[in-house]
CSV table of C-alpha atoms and ligand atoms in Angstrom, one decimal:
chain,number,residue,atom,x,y,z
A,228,UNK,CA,-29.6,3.3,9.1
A,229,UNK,CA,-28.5,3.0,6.0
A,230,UNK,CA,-26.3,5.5,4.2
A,231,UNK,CA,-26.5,7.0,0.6
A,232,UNK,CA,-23.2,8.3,-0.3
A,233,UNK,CA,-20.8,8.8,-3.4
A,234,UNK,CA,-18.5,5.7,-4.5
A,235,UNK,CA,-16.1,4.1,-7.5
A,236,UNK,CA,-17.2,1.3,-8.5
A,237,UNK,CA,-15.2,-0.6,-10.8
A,238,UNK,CA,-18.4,-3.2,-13.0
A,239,UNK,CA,-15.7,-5.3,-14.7
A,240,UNK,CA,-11.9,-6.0,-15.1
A,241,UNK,CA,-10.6,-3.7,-17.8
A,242,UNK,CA,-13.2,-0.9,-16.9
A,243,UNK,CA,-12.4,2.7,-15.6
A,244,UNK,CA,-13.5,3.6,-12.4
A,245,UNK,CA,-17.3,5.1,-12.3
A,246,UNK,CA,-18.3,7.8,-9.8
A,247,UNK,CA,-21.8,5.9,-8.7
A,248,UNK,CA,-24.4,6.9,-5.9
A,249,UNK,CA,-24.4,3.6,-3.7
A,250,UNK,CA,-26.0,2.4,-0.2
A,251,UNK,CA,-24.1,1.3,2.7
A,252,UNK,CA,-25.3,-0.7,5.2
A,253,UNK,CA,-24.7,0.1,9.3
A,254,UNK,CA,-22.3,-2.1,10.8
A,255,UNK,CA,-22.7,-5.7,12.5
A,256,UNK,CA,-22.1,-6.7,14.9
A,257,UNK,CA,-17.9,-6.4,15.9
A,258,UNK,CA,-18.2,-4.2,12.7
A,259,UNK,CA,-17.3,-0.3,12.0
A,260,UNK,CA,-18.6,2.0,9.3
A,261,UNK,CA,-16.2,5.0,8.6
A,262,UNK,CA,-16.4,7.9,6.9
A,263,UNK,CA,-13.3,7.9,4.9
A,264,UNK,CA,-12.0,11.5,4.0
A,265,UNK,CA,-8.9,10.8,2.2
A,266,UNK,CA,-7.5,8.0,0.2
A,267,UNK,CA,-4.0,7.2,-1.6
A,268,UNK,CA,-4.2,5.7,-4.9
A,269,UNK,CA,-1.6,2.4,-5.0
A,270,UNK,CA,-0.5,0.6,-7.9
A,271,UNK,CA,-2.5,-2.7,-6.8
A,272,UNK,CA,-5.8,-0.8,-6.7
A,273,UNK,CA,-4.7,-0.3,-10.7
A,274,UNK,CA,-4.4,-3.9,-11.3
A,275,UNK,CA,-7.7,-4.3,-9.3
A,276,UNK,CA,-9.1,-2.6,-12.8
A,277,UNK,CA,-6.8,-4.5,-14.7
A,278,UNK,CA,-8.6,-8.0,-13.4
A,279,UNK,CA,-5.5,-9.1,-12.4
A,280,UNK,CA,-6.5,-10.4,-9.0
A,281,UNK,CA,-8.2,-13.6,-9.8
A,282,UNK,CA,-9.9,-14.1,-6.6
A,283,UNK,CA,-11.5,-10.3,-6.7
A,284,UNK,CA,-14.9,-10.7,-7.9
A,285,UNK,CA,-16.3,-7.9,-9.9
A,286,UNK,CA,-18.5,-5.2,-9.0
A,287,UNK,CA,-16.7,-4.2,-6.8
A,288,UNK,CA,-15.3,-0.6,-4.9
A,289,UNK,CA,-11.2,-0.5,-4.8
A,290,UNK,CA,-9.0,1.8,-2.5
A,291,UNK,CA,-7.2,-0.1,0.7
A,292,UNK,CA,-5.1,3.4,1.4
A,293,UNK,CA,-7.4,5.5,3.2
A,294,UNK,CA,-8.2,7.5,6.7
A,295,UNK,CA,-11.6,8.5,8.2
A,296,UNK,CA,-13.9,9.4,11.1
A,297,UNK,CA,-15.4,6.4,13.0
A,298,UNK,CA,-19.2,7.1,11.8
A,299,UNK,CA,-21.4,4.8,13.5
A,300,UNK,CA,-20.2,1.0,15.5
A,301,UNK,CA,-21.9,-2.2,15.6
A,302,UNK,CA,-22.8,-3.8,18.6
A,303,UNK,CA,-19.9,-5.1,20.7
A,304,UNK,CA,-17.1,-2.8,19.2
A,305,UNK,CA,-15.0,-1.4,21.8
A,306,UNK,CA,-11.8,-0.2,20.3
A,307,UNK,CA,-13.1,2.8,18.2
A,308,UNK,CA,-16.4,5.4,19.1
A,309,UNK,CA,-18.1,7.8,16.5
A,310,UNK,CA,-16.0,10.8,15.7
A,311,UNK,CA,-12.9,8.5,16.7
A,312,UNK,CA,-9.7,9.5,13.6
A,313,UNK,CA,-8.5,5.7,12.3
A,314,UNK,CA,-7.1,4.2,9.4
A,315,UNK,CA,-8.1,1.1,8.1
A,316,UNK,CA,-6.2,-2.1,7.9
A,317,UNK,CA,-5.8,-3.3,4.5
A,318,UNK,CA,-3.9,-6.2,6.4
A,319,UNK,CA,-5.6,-6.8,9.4
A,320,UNK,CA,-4.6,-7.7,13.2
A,321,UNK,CA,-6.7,-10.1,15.3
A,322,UNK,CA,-4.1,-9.7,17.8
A,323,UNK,CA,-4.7,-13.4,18.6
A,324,UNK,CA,-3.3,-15.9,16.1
A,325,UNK,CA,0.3,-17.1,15.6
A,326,UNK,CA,1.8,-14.6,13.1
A,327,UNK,CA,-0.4,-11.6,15.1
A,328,UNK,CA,1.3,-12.8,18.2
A,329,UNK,CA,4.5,-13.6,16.5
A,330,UNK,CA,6.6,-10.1,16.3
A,331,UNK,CA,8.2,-10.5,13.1
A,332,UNK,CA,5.1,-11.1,11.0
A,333,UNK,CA,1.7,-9.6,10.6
A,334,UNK,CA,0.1,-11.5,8.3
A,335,UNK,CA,-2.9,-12.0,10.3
A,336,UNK,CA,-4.7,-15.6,9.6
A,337,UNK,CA,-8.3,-13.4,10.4
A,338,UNK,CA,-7.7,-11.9,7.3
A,339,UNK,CA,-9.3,-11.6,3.5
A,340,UNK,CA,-5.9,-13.3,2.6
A,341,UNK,CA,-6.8,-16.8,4.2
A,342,UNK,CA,-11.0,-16.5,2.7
A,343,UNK,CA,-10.0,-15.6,-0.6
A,344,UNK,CA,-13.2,-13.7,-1.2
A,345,UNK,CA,-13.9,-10.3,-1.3
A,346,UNK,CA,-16.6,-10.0,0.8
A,347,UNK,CA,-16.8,-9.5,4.7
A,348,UNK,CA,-16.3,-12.3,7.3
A,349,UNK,CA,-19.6,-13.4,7.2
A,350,UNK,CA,-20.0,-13.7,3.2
A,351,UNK,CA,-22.2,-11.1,2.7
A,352,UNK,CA,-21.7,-7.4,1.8
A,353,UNK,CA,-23.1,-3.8,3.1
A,354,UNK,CA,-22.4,-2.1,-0.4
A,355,UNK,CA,-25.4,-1.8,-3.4
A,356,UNK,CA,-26.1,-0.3,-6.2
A,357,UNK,CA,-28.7,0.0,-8.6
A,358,UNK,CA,-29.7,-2.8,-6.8
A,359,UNK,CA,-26.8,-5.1,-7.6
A,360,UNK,CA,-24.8,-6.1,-4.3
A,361,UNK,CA,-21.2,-4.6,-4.7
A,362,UNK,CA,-17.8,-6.3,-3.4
A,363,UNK,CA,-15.6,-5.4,-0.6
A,364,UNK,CA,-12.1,-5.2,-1.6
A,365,UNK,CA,-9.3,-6.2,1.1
A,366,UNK,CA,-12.4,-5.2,3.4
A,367,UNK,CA,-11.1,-1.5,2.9
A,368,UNK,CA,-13.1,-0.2,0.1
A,369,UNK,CA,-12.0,3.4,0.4
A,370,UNK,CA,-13.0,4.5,-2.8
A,371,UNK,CA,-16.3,4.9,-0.8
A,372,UNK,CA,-17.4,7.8,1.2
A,373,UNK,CA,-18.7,5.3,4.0
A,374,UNK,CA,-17.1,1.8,4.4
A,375,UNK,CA,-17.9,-1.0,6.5
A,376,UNK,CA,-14.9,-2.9,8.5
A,377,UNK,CA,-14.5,-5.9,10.6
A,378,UNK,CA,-13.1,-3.5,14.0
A,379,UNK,CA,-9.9,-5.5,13.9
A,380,UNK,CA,-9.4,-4.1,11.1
A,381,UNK,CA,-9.8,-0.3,11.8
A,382,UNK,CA,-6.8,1.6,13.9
A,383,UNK,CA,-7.3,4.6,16.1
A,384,UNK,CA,-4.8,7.0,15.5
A,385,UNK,CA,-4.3,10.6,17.0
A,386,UNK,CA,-7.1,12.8,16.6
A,387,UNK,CA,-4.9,15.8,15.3
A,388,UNK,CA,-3.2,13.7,12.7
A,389,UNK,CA,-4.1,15.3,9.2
A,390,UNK,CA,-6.0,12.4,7.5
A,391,UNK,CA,-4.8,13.5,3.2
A,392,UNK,CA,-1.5,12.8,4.5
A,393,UNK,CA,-1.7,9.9,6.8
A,394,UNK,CA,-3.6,7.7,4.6
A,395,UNK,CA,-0.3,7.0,2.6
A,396,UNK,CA,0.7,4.8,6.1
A,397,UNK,CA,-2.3,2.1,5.5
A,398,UNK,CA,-0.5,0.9,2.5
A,399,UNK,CA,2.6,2.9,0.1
A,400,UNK,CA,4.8,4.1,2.7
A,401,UNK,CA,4.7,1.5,5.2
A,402,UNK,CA,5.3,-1.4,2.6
A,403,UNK,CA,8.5,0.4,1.8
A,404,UNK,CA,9.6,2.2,5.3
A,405,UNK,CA,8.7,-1.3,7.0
A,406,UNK,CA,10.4,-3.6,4.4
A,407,UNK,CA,14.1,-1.7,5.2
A,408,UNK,CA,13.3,-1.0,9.2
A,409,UNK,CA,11.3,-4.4,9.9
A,410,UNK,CA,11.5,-7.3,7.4
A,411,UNK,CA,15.2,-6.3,6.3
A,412,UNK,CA,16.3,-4.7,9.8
A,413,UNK,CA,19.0,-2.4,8.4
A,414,UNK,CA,22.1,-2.3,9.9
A,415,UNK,CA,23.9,1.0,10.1
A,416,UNK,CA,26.7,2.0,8.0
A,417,UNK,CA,25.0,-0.9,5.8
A,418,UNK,CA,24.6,-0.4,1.9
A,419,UNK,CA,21.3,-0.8,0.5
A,420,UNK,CA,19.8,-1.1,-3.4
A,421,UNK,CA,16.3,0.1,-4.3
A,422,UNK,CA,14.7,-1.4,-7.6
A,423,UNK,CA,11.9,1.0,-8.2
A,424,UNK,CA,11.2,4.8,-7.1
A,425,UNK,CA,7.3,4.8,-7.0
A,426,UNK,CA,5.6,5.6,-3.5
A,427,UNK,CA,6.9,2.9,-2.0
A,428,UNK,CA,10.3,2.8,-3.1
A,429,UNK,CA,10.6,6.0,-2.3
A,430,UNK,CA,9.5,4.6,1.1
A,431,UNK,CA,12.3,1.9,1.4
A,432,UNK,CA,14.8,5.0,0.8
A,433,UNK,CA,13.5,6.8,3.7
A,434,UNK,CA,13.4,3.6,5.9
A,435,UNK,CA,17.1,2.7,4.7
A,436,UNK,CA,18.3,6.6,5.6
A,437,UNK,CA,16.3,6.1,9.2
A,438,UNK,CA,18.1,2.9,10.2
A,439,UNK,CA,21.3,4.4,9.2
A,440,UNK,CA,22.9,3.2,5.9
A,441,UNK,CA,25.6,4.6,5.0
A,442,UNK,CA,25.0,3.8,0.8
A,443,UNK,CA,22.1,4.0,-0.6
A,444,UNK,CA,21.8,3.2,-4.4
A,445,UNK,CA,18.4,3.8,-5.9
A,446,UNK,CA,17.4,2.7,-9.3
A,447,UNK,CA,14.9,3.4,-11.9
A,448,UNK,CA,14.1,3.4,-15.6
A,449,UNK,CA,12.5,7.0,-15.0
A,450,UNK,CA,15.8,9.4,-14.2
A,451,UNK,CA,12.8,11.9,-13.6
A,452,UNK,CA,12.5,10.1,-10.3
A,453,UNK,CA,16.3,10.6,-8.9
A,454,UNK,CA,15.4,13.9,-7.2
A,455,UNK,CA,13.1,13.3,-5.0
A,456,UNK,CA,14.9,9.8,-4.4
A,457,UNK,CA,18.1,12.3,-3.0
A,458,UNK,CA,16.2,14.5,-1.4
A,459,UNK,CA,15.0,11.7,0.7
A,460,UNK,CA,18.4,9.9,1.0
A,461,UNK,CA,19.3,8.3,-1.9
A,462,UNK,CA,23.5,9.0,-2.2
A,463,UNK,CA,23.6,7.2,-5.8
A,464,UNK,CA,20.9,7.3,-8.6
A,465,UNK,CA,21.1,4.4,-11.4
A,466,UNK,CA,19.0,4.5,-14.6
A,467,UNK,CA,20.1,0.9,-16.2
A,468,UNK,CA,19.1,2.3,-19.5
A,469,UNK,CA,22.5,4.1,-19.3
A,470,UNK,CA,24.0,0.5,-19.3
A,471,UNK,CA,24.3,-2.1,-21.9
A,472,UNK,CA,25.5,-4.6,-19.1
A,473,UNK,CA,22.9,-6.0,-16.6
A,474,UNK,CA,21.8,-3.7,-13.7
A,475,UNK,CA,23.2,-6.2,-11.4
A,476,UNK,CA,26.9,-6.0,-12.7
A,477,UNK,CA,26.6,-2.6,-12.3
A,478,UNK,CA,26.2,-2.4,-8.8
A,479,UNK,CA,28.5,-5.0,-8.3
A,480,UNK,CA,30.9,-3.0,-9.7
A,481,UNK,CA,30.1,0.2,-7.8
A,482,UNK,CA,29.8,-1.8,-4.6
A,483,UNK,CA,33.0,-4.4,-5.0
A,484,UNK,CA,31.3,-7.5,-3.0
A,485,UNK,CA,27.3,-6.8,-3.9
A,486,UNK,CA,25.0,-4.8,-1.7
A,487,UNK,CA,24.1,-5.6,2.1
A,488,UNK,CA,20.1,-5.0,1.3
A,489,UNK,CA,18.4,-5.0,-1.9
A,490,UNK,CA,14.9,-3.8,-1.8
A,491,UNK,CA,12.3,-4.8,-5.3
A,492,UNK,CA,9.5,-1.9,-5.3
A,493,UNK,CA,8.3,-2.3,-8.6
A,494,UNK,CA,7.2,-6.2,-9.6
A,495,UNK,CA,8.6,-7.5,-12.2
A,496,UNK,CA,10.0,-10.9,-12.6
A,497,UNK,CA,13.4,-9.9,-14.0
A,498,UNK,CA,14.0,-6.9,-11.2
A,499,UNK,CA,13.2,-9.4,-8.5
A,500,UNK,CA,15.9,-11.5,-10.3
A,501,UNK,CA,18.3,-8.4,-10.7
A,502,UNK,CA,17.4,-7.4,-7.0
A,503,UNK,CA,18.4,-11.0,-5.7
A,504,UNK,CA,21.8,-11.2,-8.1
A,505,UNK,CA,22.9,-7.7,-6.8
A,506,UNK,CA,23.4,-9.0,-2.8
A,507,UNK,CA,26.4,-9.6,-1.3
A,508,UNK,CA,27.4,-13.5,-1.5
A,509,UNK,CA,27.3,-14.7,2.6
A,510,UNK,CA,24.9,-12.3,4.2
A,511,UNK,CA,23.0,-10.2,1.6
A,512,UNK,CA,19.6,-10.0,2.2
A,513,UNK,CA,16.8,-9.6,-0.4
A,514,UNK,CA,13.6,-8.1,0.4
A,515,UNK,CA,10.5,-8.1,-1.7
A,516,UNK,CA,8.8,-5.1,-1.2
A,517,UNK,CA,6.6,-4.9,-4.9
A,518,UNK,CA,3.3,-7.0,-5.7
A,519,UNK,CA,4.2,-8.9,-8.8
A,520,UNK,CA,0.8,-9.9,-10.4
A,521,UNK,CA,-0.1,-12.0,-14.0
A,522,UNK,CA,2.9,-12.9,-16.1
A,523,UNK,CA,5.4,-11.3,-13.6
A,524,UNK,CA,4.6,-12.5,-10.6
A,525,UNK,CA,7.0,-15.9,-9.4
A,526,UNK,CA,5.4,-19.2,-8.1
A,527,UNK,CA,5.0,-19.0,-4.6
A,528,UNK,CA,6.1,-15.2,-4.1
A,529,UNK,CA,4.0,-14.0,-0.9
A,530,UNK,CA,2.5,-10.6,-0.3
A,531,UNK,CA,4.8,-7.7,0.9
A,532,UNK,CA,4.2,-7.0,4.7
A,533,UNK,CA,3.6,-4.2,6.0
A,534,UNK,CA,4.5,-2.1,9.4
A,535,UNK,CA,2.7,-3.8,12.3
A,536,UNK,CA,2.0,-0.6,14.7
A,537,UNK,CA,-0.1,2.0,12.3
A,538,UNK,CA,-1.0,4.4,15.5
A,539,UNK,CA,2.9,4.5,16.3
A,540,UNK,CA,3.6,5.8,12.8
A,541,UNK,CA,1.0,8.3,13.0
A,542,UNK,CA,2.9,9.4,16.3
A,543,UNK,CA,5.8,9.2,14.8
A,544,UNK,CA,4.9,11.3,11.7
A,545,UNK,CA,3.2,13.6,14.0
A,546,UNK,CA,6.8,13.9,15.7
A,547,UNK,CA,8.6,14.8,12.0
A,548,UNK,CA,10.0,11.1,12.4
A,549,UNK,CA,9.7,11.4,9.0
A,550,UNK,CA,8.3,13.2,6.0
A,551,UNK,CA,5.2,12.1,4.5
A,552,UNK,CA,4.9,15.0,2.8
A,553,UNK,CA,7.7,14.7,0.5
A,554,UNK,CA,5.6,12.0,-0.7
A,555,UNK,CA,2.8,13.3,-1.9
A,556,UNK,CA,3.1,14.7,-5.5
A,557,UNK,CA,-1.3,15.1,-6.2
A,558,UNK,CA,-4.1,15.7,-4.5
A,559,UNK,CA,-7.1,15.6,-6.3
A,560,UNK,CA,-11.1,16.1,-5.4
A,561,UNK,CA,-12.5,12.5,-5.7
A,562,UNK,CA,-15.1,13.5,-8.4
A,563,UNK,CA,-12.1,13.2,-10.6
A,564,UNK,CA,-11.2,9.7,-9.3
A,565,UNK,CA,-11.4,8.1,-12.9
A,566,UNK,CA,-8.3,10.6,-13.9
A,567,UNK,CA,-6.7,9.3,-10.7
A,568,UNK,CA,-4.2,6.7,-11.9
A,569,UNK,CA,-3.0,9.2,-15.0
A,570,UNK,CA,-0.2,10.8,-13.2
A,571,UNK,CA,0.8,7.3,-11.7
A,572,UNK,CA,0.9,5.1,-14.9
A,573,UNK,CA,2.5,8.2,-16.9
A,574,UNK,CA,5.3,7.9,-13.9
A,575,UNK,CA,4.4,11.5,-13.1
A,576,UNK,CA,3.4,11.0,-9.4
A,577,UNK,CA,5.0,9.5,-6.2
A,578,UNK,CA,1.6,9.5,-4.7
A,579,UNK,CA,-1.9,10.8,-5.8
A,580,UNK,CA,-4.4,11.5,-2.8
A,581,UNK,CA,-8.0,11.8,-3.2
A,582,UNK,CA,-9.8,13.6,-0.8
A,583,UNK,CA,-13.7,13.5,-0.8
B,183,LIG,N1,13.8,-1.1,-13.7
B,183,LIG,C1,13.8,-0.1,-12.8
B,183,LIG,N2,12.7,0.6,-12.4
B,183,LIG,C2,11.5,0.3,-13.0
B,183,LIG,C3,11.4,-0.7,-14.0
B,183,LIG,C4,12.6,-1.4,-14.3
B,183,LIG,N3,12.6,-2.4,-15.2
B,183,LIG,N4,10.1,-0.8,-14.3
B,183,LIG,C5,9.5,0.1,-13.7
B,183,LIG,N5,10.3,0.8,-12.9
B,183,LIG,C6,10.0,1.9,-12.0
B,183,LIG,C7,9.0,2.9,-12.5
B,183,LIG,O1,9.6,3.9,-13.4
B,183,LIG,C8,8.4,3.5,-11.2
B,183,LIG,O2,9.1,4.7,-10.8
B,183,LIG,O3,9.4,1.4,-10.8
B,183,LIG,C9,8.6,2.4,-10.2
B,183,LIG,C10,7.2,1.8,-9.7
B,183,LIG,O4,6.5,2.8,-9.0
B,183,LIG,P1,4.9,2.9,-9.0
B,183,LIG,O5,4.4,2.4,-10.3
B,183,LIG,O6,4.5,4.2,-8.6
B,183,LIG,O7,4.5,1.8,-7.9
B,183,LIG,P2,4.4,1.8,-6.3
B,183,LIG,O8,3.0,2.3,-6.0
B,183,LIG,O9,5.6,2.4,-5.7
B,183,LIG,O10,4.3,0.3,-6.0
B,183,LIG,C11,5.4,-0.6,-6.4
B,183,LIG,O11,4.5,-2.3,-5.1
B,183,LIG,O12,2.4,-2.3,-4.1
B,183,LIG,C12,3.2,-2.8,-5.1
B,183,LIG,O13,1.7,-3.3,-6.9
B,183,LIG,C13,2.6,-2.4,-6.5
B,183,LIG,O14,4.1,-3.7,-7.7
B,183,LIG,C14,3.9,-2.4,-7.3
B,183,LIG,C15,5.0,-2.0,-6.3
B,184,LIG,ZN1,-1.3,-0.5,-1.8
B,185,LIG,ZN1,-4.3,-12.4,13.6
């Protein structure tokens, strides 16, 4: 039946969030509602707000970083069961198509990406209010105390995983952890440059540490960022307002021949550029890690991947692989969801949880 529940709705670009009372439909068929419990607040849920999407239709409910209880399954689901732990997939996995199949990419073809609409599979969506249908967004929607999912695009993980932490691995930390370990494949002993210290910057540090750099040079406008950025790995911490001399020059000069890696976390058109001119000539790699949107964003510049295996991080977490933790800077009850992105845009917060 359907379920009456707590939600943000965002009702048009340039709006705050509003706490609403909305209905949620039971799954479909191949379809999974969950109960989310916890989710991250991410930089591109912000430019949600900011209309800066133009293929997001509006009203709709934001949040893609989120972890829950399998509440109820349609018919034909067979991966998850009610009461089952699982984080949803803001990128999903058909397991079936090329770039599924294909172990270097998961951009699944099955996705929200290919429909450009933000509505389920079959067009239509399971969220109202005040009798107005409401969007999907990325066919996540954790802003939303129950959520509707195609089951492809839920993940079981293990049922003693603390869900206000884990969350962070359906988007922040595995954009950045999975950019150094996967996209870029770090070498060890390598040198790597980080444009941007937010959550998943901060991620790309810890990725860079795990696959052994020896260097790791981590840059940001905000020096109030530099120690959590060594306490997770960083060995050098440049603020390019220190420098009247392009941030690129810089590291060329600390580094003699230009980095191995450079990693962009933060979006912007010239960083991308700064990023890309700080790589060593030869075999530099650059990785774009950041969503550039509006103005910033360069023709043709794709999403950032993300880590394929989201169960295998959870075990790996679970392990003290690495520390998720360290990551999290607020936690807030979601009642004060509207307040949410404060800490983030005031460059206060490495991540902001909400937990319902
Ligand atoms: N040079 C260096 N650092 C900068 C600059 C700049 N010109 N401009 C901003 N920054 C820093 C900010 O001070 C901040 O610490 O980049 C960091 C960005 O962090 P967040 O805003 O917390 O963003 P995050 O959630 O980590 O996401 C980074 O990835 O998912 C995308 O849309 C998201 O584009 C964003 C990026
Ligand atoms: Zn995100
Ligand atoms: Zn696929």
């Amino acid at each position: 039946s359907t379920e009456g529940c707590r939600a943000a709705v965002a009702w048009a670009a340039g709006k705050p969030l509003s706490v609403e009372e909305v209905e949620v439909a039971p799954p479909k068929a191949q379809e999974v509602r969950v109960k989310i419990v916890a989710s991250g607040i991410c930089r591109t849920d912000d430019h949600v707000l900011g209309g800066y999407f133009p293929n997001i239709e509006f009203p709709v409910i934001p949040g893609h970083e989120g972890a829950g209880i399998v509440e109820s399954v349609g018919e034909g689901v067979t991966s998850v069961k009610p009461g089952d732990k699982v984080i949803p997939l803001c990128l999903p996995q058909c397991g079936e198509c090329c770039f599924c199949l294909n172990p270097d990419s998961n951009y699944c073809i099955k996705s929200h990406f290919s429909e450009s609409q933000n509505l389920m599979p079959d067009k239509t969506s399971r969220f109202t209010c005040k009798g107005k249908q409401i969007h999907h967004f990325l066919w996540t929607s954790t802003f939303a105390e129950y959520t509707v999912m195609p089951e492809y695009a839920v993940a079981k993980i293990d049922a003693a995983a603390p869900l206000d932490k884990v969350c962070l691995l359906g988007c922040g930390f595995p954009t950045g952890y999975g950019a150094a370990i996967n996209t870029a494949k770090v070498k060890p002993g390598s040198t790597c440059a980080v444009f941007g210290l937010g959550g998943v910057g901060l991620s790309v540090v810890m990725g860079c540490k795990a696959a052994g750099a020896s260097r790791i040079i981590a840059i940001d406008i905000n020096k109030d960022k530099f120690a959590k950025a060594k306490e997770l790995g960083a060995t050098d911490c440049v603020n390019p307002k220190d420098f009247t001399k392009p941030i690129h020059e810089v590291l060329m000069e600390m580094t003699g021949l230009g980095v191995d890696y450079s990693f962009e976390a933060i979006g912007h058109k010239d960083t991308l550029k700064a990023a890309f001119e700080s790589t060593t000539v030869g075999w530099g790699t650059f990785v774009i890690a950041g969503v550039a949107v509006g103005e910033q964003s360069l023709p043709g510049s794709p999403p950032p991947s993300l880590e394929k295996s989201v169960p295998k991080l959870v075990s790996d977490y679970m392990a003290k692989k690495f520390d998720l933790d360290a990551l999290v800077s607020h936690t807030l009850p979601f009642e004060k969801i509207s307040d949410a992105f404060d800490p983030t845009i005031a460059g206060k917060s490495n991540r902001t949880i909400v937990v319902f």
